[in-house]
Every structure is written in C-alpha cells, then in structure tokens.
CSV table of C-alpha atoms and ligand atoms in Angstrom, one decimal:
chain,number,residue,atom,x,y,z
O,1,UNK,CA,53.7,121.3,54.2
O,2,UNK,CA,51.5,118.4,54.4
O,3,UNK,CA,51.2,115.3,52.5
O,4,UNK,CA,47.8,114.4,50.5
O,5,UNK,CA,47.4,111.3,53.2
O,6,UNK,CA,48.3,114.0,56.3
O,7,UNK,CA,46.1,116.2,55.2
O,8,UNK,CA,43.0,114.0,54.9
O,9,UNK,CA,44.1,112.2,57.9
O,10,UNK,CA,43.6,115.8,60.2
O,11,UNK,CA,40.5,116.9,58.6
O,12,UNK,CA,39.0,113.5,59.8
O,13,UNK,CA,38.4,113.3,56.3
O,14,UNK,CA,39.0,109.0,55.6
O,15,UNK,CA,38.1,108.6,52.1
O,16,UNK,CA,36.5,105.2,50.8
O,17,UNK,CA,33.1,104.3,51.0
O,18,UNK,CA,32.4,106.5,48.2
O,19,UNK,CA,30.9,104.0,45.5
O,20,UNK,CA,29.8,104.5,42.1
O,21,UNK,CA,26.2,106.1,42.7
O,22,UNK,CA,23.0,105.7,40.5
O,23,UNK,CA,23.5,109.1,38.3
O,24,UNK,CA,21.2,111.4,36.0
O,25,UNK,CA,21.4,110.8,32.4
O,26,UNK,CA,23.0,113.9,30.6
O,27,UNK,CA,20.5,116.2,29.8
O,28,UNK,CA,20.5,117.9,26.3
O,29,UNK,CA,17.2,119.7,26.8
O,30,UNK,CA,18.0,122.1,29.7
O,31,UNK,CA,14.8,124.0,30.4
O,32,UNK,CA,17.3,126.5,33.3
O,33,UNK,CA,18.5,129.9,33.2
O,34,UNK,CA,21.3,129.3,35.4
O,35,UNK,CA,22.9,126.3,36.1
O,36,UNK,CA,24.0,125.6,39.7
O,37,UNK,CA,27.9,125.2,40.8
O,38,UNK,CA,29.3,124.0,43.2
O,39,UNK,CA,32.7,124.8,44.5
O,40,UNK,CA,35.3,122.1,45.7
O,41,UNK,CA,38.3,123.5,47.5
O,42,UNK,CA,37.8,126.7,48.8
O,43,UNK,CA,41.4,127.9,48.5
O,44,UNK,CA,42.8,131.1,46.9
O,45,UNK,CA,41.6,130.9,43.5
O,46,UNK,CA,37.8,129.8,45.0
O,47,UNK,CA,37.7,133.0,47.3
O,48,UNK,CA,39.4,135.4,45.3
O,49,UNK,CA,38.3,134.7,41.4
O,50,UNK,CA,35.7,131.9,41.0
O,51,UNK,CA,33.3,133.3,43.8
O,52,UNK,CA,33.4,136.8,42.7
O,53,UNK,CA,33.1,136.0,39.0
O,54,UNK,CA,30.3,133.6,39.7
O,55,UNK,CA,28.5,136.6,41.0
O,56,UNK,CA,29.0,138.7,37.7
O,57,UNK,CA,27.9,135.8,35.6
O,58,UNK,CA,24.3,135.5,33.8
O,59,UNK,CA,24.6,131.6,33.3
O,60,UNK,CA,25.6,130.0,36.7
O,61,UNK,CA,25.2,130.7,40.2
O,62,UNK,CA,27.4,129.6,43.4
O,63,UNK,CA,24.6,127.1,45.2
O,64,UNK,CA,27.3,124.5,46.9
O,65,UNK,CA,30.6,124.5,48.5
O,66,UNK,CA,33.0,120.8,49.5
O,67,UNK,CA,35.0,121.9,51.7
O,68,UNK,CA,37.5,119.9,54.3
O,69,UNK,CA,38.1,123.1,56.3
O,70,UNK,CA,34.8,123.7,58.6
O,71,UNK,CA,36.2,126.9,60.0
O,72,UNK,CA,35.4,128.2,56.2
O,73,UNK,CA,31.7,127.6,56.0
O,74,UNK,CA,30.0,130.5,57.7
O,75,UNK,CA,32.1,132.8,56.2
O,76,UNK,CA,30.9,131.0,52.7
O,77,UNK,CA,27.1,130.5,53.2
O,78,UNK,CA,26.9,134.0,54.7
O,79,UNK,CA,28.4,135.9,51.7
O,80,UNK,CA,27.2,134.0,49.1
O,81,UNK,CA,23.9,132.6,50.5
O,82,UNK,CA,24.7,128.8,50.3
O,83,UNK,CA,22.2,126.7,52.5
O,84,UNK,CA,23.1,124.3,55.0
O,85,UNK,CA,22.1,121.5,52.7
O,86,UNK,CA,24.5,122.4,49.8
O,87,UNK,CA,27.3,122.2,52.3
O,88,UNK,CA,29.9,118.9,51.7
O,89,UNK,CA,33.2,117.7,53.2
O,90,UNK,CA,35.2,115.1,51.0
O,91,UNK,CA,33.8,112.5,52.6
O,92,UNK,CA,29.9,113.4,51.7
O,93,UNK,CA,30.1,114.8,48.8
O,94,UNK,CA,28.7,111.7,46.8
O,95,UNK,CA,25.0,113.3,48.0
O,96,UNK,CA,25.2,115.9,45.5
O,97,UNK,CA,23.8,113.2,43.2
O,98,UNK,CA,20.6,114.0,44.9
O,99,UNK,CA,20.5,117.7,45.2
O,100,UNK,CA,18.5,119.6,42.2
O,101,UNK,CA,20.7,123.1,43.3
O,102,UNK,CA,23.4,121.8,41.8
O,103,UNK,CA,24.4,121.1,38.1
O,104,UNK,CA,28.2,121.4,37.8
O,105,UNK,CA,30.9,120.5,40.2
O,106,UNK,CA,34.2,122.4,39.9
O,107,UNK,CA,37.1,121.1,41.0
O,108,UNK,CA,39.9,123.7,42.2
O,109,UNK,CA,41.9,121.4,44.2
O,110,UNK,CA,45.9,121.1,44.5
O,111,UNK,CA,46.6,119.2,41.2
O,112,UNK,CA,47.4,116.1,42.6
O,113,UNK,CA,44.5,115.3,43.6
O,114,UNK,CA,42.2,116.4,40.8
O,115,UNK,CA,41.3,113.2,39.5
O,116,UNK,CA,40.3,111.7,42.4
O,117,UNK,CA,37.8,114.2,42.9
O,118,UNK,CA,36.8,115.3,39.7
O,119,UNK,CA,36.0,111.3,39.2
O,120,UNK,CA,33.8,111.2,42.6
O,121,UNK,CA,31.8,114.5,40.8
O,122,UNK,CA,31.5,112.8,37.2
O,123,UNK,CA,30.4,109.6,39.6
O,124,UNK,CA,27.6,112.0,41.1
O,125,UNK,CA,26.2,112.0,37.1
O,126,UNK,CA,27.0,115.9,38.1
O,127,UNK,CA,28.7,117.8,34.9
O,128,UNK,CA,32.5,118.6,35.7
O,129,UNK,CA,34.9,121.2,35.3
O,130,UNK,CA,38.3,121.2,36.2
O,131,UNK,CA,41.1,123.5,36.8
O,132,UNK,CA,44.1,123.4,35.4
O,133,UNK,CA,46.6,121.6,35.1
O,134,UNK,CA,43.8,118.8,34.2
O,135,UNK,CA,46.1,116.5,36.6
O,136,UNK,CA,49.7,114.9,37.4
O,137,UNK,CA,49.5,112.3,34.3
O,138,UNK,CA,48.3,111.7,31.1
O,139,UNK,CA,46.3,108.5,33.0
O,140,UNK,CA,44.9,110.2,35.4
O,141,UNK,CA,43.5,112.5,32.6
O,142,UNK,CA,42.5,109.4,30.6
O,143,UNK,CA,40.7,108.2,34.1
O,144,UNK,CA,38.2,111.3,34.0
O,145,UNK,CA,37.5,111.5,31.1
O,146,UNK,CA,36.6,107.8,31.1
O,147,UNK,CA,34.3,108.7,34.4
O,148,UNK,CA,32.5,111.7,32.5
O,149,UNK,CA,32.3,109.3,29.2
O,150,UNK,CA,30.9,106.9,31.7
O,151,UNK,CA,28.6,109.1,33.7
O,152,UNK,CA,27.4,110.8,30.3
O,153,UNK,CA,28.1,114.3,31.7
O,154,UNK,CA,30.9,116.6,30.5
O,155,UNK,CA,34.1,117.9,31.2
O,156,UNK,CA,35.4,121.2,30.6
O,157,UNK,CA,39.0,122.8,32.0
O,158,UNK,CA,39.6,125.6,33.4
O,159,UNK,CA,41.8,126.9,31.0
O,160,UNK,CA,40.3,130.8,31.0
O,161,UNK,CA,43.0,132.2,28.4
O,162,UNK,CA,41.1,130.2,25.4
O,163,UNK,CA,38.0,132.5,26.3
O,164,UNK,CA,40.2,135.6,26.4
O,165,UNK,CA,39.2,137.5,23.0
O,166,UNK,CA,42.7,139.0,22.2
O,167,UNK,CA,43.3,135.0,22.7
O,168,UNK,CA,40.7,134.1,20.7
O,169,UNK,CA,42.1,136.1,17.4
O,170,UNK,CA,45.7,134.5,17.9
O,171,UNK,CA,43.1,131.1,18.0
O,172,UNK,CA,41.5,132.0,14.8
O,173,UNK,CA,45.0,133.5,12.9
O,174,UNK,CA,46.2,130.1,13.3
O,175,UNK,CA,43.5,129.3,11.1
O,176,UNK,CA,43.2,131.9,8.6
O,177,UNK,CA,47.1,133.1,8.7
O,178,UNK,CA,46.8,136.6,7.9
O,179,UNK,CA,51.0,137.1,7.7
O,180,UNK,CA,51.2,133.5,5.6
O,181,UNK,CA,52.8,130.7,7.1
O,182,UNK,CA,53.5,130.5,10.8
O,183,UNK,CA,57.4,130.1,11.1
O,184,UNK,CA,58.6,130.3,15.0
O,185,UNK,CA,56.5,131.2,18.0
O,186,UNK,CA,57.6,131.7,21.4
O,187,UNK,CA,55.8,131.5,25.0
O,188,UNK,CA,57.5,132.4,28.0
O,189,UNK,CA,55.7,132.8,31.2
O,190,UNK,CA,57.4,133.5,34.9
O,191,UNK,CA,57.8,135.7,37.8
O,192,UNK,CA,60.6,136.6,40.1
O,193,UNK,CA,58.9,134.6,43.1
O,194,UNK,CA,62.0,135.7,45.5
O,195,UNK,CA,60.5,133.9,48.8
O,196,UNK,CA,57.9,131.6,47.1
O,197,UNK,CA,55.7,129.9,50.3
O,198,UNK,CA,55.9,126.5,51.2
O,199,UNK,CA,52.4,125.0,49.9
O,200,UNK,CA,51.3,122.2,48.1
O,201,UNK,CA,53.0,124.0,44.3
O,202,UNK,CA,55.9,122.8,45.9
O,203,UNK,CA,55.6,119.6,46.8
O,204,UNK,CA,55.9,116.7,43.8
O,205,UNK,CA,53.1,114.8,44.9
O,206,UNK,CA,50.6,117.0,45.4
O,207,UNK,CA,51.4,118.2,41.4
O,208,UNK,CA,53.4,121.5,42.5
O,209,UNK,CA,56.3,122.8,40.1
O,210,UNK,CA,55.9,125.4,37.6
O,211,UNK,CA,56.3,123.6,34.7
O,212,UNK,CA,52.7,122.1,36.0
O,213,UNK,CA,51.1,125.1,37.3
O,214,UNK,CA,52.1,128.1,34.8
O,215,UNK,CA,54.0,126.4,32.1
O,216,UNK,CA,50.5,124.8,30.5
O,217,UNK,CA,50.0,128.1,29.4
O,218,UNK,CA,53.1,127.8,27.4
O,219,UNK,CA,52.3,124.6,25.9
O,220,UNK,CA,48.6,125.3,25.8
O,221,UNK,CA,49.4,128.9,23.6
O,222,UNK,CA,51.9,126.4,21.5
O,223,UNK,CA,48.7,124.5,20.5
O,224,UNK,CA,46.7,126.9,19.9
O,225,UNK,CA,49.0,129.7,18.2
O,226,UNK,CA,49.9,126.7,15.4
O,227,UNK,CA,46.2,124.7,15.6
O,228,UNK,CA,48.8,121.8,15.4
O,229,UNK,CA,50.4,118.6,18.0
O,230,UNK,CA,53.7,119.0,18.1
O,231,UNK,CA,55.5,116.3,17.2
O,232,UNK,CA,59.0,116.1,19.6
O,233,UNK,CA,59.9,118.0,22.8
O,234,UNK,CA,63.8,118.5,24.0
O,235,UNK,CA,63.7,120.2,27.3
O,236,UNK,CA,65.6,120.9,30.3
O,237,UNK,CA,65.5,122.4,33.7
O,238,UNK,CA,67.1,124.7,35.6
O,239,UNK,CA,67.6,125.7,39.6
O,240,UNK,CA,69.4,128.3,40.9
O,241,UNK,CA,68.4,128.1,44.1
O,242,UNK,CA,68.4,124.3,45.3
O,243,UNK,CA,67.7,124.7,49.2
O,244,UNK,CA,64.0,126.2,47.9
O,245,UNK,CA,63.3,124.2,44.8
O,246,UNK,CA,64.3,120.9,46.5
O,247,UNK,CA,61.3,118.8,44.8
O,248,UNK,CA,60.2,120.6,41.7
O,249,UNK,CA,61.7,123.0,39.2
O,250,UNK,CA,62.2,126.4,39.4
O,251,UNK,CA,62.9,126.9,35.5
O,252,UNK,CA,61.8,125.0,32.5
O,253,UNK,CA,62.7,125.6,29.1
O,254,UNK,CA,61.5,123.5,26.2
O,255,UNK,CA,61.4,123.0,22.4
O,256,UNK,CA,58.7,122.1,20.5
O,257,UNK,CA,58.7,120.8,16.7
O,258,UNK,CA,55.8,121.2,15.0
O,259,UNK,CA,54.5,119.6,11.3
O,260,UNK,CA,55.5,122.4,8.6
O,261,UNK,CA,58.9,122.8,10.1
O,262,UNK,CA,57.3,124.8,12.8
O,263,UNK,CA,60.1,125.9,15.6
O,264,UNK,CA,58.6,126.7,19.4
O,265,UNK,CA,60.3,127.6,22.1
O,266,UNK,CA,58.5,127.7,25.6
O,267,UNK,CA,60.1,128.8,29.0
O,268,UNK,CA,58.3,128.8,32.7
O,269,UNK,CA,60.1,130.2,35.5
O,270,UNK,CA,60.2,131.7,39.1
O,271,UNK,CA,63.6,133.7,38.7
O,272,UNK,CA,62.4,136.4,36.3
O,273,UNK,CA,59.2,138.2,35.3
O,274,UNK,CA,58.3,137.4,31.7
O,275,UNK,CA,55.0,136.9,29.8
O,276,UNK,CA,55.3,136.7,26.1
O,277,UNK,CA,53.4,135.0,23.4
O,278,UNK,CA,55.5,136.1,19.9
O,279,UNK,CA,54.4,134.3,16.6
O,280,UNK,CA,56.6,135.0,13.6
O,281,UNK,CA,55.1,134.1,10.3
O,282,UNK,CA,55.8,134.6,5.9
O,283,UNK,CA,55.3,138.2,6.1
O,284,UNK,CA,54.8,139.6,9.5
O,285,UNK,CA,54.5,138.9,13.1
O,286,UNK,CA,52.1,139.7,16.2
O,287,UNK,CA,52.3,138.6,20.0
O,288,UNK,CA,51.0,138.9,23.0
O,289,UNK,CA,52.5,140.6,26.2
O,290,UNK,CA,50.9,140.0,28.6
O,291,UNK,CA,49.3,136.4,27.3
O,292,UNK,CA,48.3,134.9,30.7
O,293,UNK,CA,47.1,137.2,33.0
O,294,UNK,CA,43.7,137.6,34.5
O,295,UNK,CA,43.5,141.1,33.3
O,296,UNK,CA,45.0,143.2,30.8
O,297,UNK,CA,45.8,140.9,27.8
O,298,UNK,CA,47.4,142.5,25.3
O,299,UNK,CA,49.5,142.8,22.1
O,300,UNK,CA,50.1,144.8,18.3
O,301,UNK,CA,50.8,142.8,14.7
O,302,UNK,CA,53.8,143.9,12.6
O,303,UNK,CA,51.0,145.9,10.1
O,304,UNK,CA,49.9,148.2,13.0
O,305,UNK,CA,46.9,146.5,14.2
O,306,UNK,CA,46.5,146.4,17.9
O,307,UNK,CA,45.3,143.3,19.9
O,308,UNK,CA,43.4,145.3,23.1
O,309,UNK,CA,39.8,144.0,23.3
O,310,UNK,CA,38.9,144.4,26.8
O,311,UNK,CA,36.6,142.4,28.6
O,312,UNK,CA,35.8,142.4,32.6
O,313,UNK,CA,36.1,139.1,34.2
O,314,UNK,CA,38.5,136.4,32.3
O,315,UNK,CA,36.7,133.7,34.4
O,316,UNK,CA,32.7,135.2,34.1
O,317,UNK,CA,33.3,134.6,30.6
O,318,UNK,CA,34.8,131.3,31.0
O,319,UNK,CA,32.2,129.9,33.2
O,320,UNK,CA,29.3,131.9,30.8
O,321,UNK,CA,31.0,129.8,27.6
O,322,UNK,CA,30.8,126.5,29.5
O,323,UNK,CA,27.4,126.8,31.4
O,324,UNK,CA,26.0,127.6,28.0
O,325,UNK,CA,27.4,124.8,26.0
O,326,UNK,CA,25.6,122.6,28.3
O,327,UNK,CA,22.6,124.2,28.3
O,328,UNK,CA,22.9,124.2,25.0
O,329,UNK,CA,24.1,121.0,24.6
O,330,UNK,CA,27.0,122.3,22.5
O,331,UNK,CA,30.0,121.0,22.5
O,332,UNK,CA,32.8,122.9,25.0
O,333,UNK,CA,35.4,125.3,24.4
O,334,UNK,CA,38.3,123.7,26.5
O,335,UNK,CA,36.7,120.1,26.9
O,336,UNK,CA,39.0,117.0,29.0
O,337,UNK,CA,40.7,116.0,26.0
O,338,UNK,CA,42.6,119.5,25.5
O,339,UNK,CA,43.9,119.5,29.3
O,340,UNK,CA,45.2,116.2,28.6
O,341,UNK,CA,47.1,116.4,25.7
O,342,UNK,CA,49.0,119.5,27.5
O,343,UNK,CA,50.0,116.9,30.7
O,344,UNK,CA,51.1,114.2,28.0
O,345,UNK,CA,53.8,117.4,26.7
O,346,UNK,CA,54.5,118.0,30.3
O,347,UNK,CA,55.4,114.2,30.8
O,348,UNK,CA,57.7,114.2,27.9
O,349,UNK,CA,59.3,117.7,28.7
O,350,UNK,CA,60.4,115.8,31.9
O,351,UNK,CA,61.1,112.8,30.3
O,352,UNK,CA,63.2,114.7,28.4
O,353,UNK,CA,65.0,116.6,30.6
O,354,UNK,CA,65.6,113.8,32.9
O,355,UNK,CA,67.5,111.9,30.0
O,356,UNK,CA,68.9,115.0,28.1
O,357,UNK,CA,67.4,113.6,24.7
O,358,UNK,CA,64.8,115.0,22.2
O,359,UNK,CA,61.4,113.1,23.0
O,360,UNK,CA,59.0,111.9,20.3
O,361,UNK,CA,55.3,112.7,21.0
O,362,UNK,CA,52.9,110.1,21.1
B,1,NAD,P1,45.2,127.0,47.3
B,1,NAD,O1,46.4,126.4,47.9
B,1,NAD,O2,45.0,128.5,47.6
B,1,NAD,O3,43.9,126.2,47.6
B,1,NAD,C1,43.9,124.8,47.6
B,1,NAD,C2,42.7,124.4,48.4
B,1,NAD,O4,42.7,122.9,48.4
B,1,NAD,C3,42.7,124.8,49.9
B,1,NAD,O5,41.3,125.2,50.2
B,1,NAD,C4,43.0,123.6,50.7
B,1,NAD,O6,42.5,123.6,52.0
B,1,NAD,C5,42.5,122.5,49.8
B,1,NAD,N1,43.1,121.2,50.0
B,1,NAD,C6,42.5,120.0,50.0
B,1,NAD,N2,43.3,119.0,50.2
B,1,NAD,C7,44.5,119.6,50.3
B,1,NAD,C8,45.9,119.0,50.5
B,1,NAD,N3,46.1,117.7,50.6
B,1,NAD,N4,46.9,119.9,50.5
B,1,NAD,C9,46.7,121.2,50.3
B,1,NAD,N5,45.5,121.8,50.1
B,1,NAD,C10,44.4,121.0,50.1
B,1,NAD,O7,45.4,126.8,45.7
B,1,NAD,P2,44.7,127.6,44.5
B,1,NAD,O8,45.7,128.7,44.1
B,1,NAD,O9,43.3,127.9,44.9
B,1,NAD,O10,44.8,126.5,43.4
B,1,NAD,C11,43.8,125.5,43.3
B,1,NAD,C12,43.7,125.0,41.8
B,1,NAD,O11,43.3,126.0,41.0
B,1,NAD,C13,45.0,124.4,41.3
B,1,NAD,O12,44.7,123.4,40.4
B,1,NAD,C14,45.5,125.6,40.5
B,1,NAD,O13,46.3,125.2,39.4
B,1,NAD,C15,44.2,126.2,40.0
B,1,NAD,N6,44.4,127.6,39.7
B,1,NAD,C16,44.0,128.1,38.5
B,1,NAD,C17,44.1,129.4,38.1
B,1,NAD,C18,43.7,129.9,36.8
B,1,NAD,O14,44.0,131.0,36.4
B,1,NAD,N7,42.9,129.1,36.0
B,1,NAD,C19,44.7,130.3,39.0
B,1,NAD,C20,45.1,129.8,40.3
B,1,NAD,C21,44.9,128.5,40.6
C-alpha cells in the first residue's frame, strides 16, 4: 500500500510549482458538437467504464489522459487515438489551460486526493467533473467548489445513479408522491468482499472505507427518495474482521431523521451482498433492487407497476447529461454542491459513531 506522499514521491511526480494560471472565461455560447475530456487517473473505473462509455457517447470525446504511470500511455493513445500533446503527468498538467482539445477535466482519482486535483483543473479555467465521493471533507468540497466559483467553470459529480431513469422516477415520486406521504425508506448497499485487496479504499488517508466509497449511494438515494436534508444522523460501525479492516470500516449502519417525521435507515457493508432502495409511503410502497449497479436497475410499486426502463451505458448517459448542460449552459444534474452535502452526512455518521450519540446536521 502506498501513502499519497510515497506514491508521488516514486513517480518523480514533486508537486508545487503549479500556480494559479490565467484561465478562459466560462463560455455560455458553445458553438461544439462534442466537448473534449480529459481523463485523470487511469485506474480501473478510467479503463474499464469512462473510456468505453466515452466512446458510445454523442456529446464528448476522450482527447487527454494525466497520468503518473508512463508504462500506461501507449496502451491509451493507441486505443483511443490521444496525441502526444494531450498527454499529462501530475506535474504538467497545468498546460491544459492552453490546449483547445480539451474542455472538461475528470477527475477519477483515489478520493483523497480529489480536491487537490480537481482544484489544479478548475485552476486550468477547464470545466470539472468529479467522481464520487466528491472528497474526504466537507472543506475540501467547499475548497472546489470555491476554485470552479472562482475559475467561472462548473462542477458536476459523478454520481451516475441520478441519471439512471428507473432512478429518475423514484427522483420525481418524491415530488409528486403517488402512494401519499413518504413514511420510512431504507438503503442498503454491500457485498461479501471475502479477501478485499490492499489498495488505496483501504487506507484512511487516501479516503478508503466503505462508508466513503459505496455508502454515498445510501445517503445520496436518502436525499433524493424524500427531496429533503435530513436533519440528525445516529450511526455506528461494525468489524468482524479486525486484522483486514485495521483503518476503515467494514460495516456502517446509520439513521437518518428527516422533516415530516421521515425515518431512514442506511447500511454499507463488505460482509454481505445487499442492494435495496425500499420507500414505504400513506398508501403503498415501491423500491428498488438492485439501486446502484452499473446495469440492471430495477424494481415494482405495491399497485403492480414495474420500475425496468432499460438504458445501455449508466455513465454515456451521465457524461451526455453533463456535456450538454454546458453546452447548453444549463444548469447540471449532479452539480459540487450535491457531492458535498453527502460528505457533510458522512462526517457526522462518524462523528456519531465515534461518540455513540445522535448528531444534529448542520
Ligand atoms: P483504482 O485504484 O483502480 O485507480 C486509481 C488510479 O489513481 C490509478 O490509476 C492510480 O495509479 C492512480 N493514483 C494516483 N495517485 C495515487 C495514489 N497516491 N495511490 C493510489 N493510486 C493513485 O480506483 P478506481 O476504482 O478507478 O476509483 C477511482 C475513483 O473513481 C474513486 O474516486 C472512486 O470512488 C471512483 N469510482 C466511481 C465509480 C462510479 O460508479 N461512479 C466506480 C468506481 C470508482
């Protein structure tokens, strides 16, 4: 496992130097058909999802990769055509502030060390999207959304459930409430990881833990399931197997209290395979099972109706949404503010959990 410094350290990768460049104004008229992205961290979820649903997209194209593994780039600019000069390591990419190829800059680092770098790409007047979890603290999100305020370009996270459209009806039910008043809703997300690997997700610094990487689809589907904040979290955490989860958590579970006398209940965990998202209303109920996956979404109502819209690519769409909005100058599905007020829960479910007492959300 290597530490953030290590791991800069061996990819001769210093940092610093990187200053606050002259940046393009935000541009509301966009006269593109596609807008150019550019990769940063060419990990799993780069190779395996983003670059193959960037090629199924109609509103973006793959033009640039940052990279701080060199032994990646041929492989890259071979399969998806990128050109020498849209190739970056950490410590160059502040050039992208001069390269027409490239509008957005996506950041699909370890979360730790998201705002670092999706500040450098606001800082590059470049527009910025984010994976989730936005990052470690509520700050940290505060910090890049400041730098894209700042840089006038915007910020979207990559929260692709929201653009999901068996999602997107549980989204609009919470406004129209077709089975009256929303009483209870659950989310539980987890899989029986029995020999998870030793990367950065579990290592506390570099933002690993589940309650981090899968359970902000728990507190993310609370949101949206109600359309309401909650207003306190009591939470705790659970490890049956110390000698593996010695840094983070291995199971969370967590209350939240909505206005309205809302009850939720939210659990994340790698000891048992679960993916539920069950609302219980007035007169009826509906849910989702699976709710976060990258295919297959699905789920029935208590009247019969069945929740099974299909689409191809979860993340095509999500990409297609956001590259349009800015186009379009519209305003985003999933913008900065959304990701943050999920990491300010995720603060106060450990808060909680680390003093055994119910929490009040700010
Ligand atoms: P990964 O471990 O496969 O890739 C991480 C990449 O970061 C690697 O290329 C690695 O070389 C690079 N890196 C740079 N500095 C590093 C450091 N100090 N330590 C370790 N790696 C370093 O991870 P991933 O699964 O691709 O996840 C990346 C991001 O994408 C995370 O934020 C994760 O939450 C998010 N993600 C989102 C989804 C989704 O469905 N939206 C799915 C998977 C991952």
């Amino acid at each position: 496992m290597q530490k953030r410094r290590t791991f800069i350290k061996k990819s001769g990768l210093a940092l610093g130097g990187l200053s606050v460049l002259p940046h393009l104004a935000f541009k509301s008229n966009f006269q593109k058909q596609k807008l150019g992205v550019c990769l940063v961290g060419l990990g799993n979820y780069s190779e395996n999802l983003l670059a193959p649903a960037l090629q199924l997209t109609e509103h973006c194209e793959l033009r640039g990769i940052v990279t701080g593994s060199p032994e990646k780039i041929p492989m890259w600019q071979r399969k998806h055509g990128i050109s020498d000069g849209n190739v970056y390591n950490y410590d160059n990419m502040e050039g992208i502030a001069n390269n027409a190829d490239i509008d957005v800059i996506y950041i699909v680092l370890p979360t730790g060390l998201h705002s670092e770098y999706a500040i450098k790409a606001a800082d590059t007047g470049k527009h910025v999207w984010c994976e989730k979890p936005m990052a470690k603290t509520a700050e940290e999100c505060q910090a890049i959304i400041n730098a894209c305020t700042k840089n006038r370009v915007k910020l979207a996270i990559g929260y692709r459930m929201q653009h999901e459209p068996n999602t997107r009806k549980i989204i609009e039910w919470s406004k129209t409430k077709p089975f009256g008043a929303i009483e209870k809703v659950r989310a539980d997300v987890g899989w029986n990881i029995s020999n998870p690997p030793n990367t950065w997700r579990m290592d506390a610094e570099l933002g690993g833990g589940l309650i981090y990487d899968v359970g902000v689809y728990c507190i993310n589907a609370l949101r949206y399931t109600t359309g309401m904040e909650p207003l306190t979290v009591t939470a705790h955490h659970e490890n049956t197997r110390p000698k593996v989860y010695k840094e983070v958590e291995e199971t969370t579970l967590f209350n939240l209290d909505f206005p309205n006398g809302i009850r939720t209940s939210g659990k994340t965990t790698a000891a048992e395979n679960i993916n539920i998202l069950r609302t219980e209303c007035q007169n009826g109920w509906y849910e989702l099972s699976p709710f976060q996956a990258y295919r297959g979404v699905k789920g029935k109502a208590s009247d019969g109706t069945f929740l099974n819209t299909y689409i191809e690519n979860q993340q095509a769409r999500q990409m297609d949404d956001d590259a349009l909005a800015i186009m379009e100058n519209r305003p985003l599905m999933v913008p900065g503010v959304e990701g943050m007020k999920d990491i300010v829960i995720v603060e106060a479910i450990n808060e909680s959990a680390r003093k055994g007492e119910t929490i009040k959300i700010a």
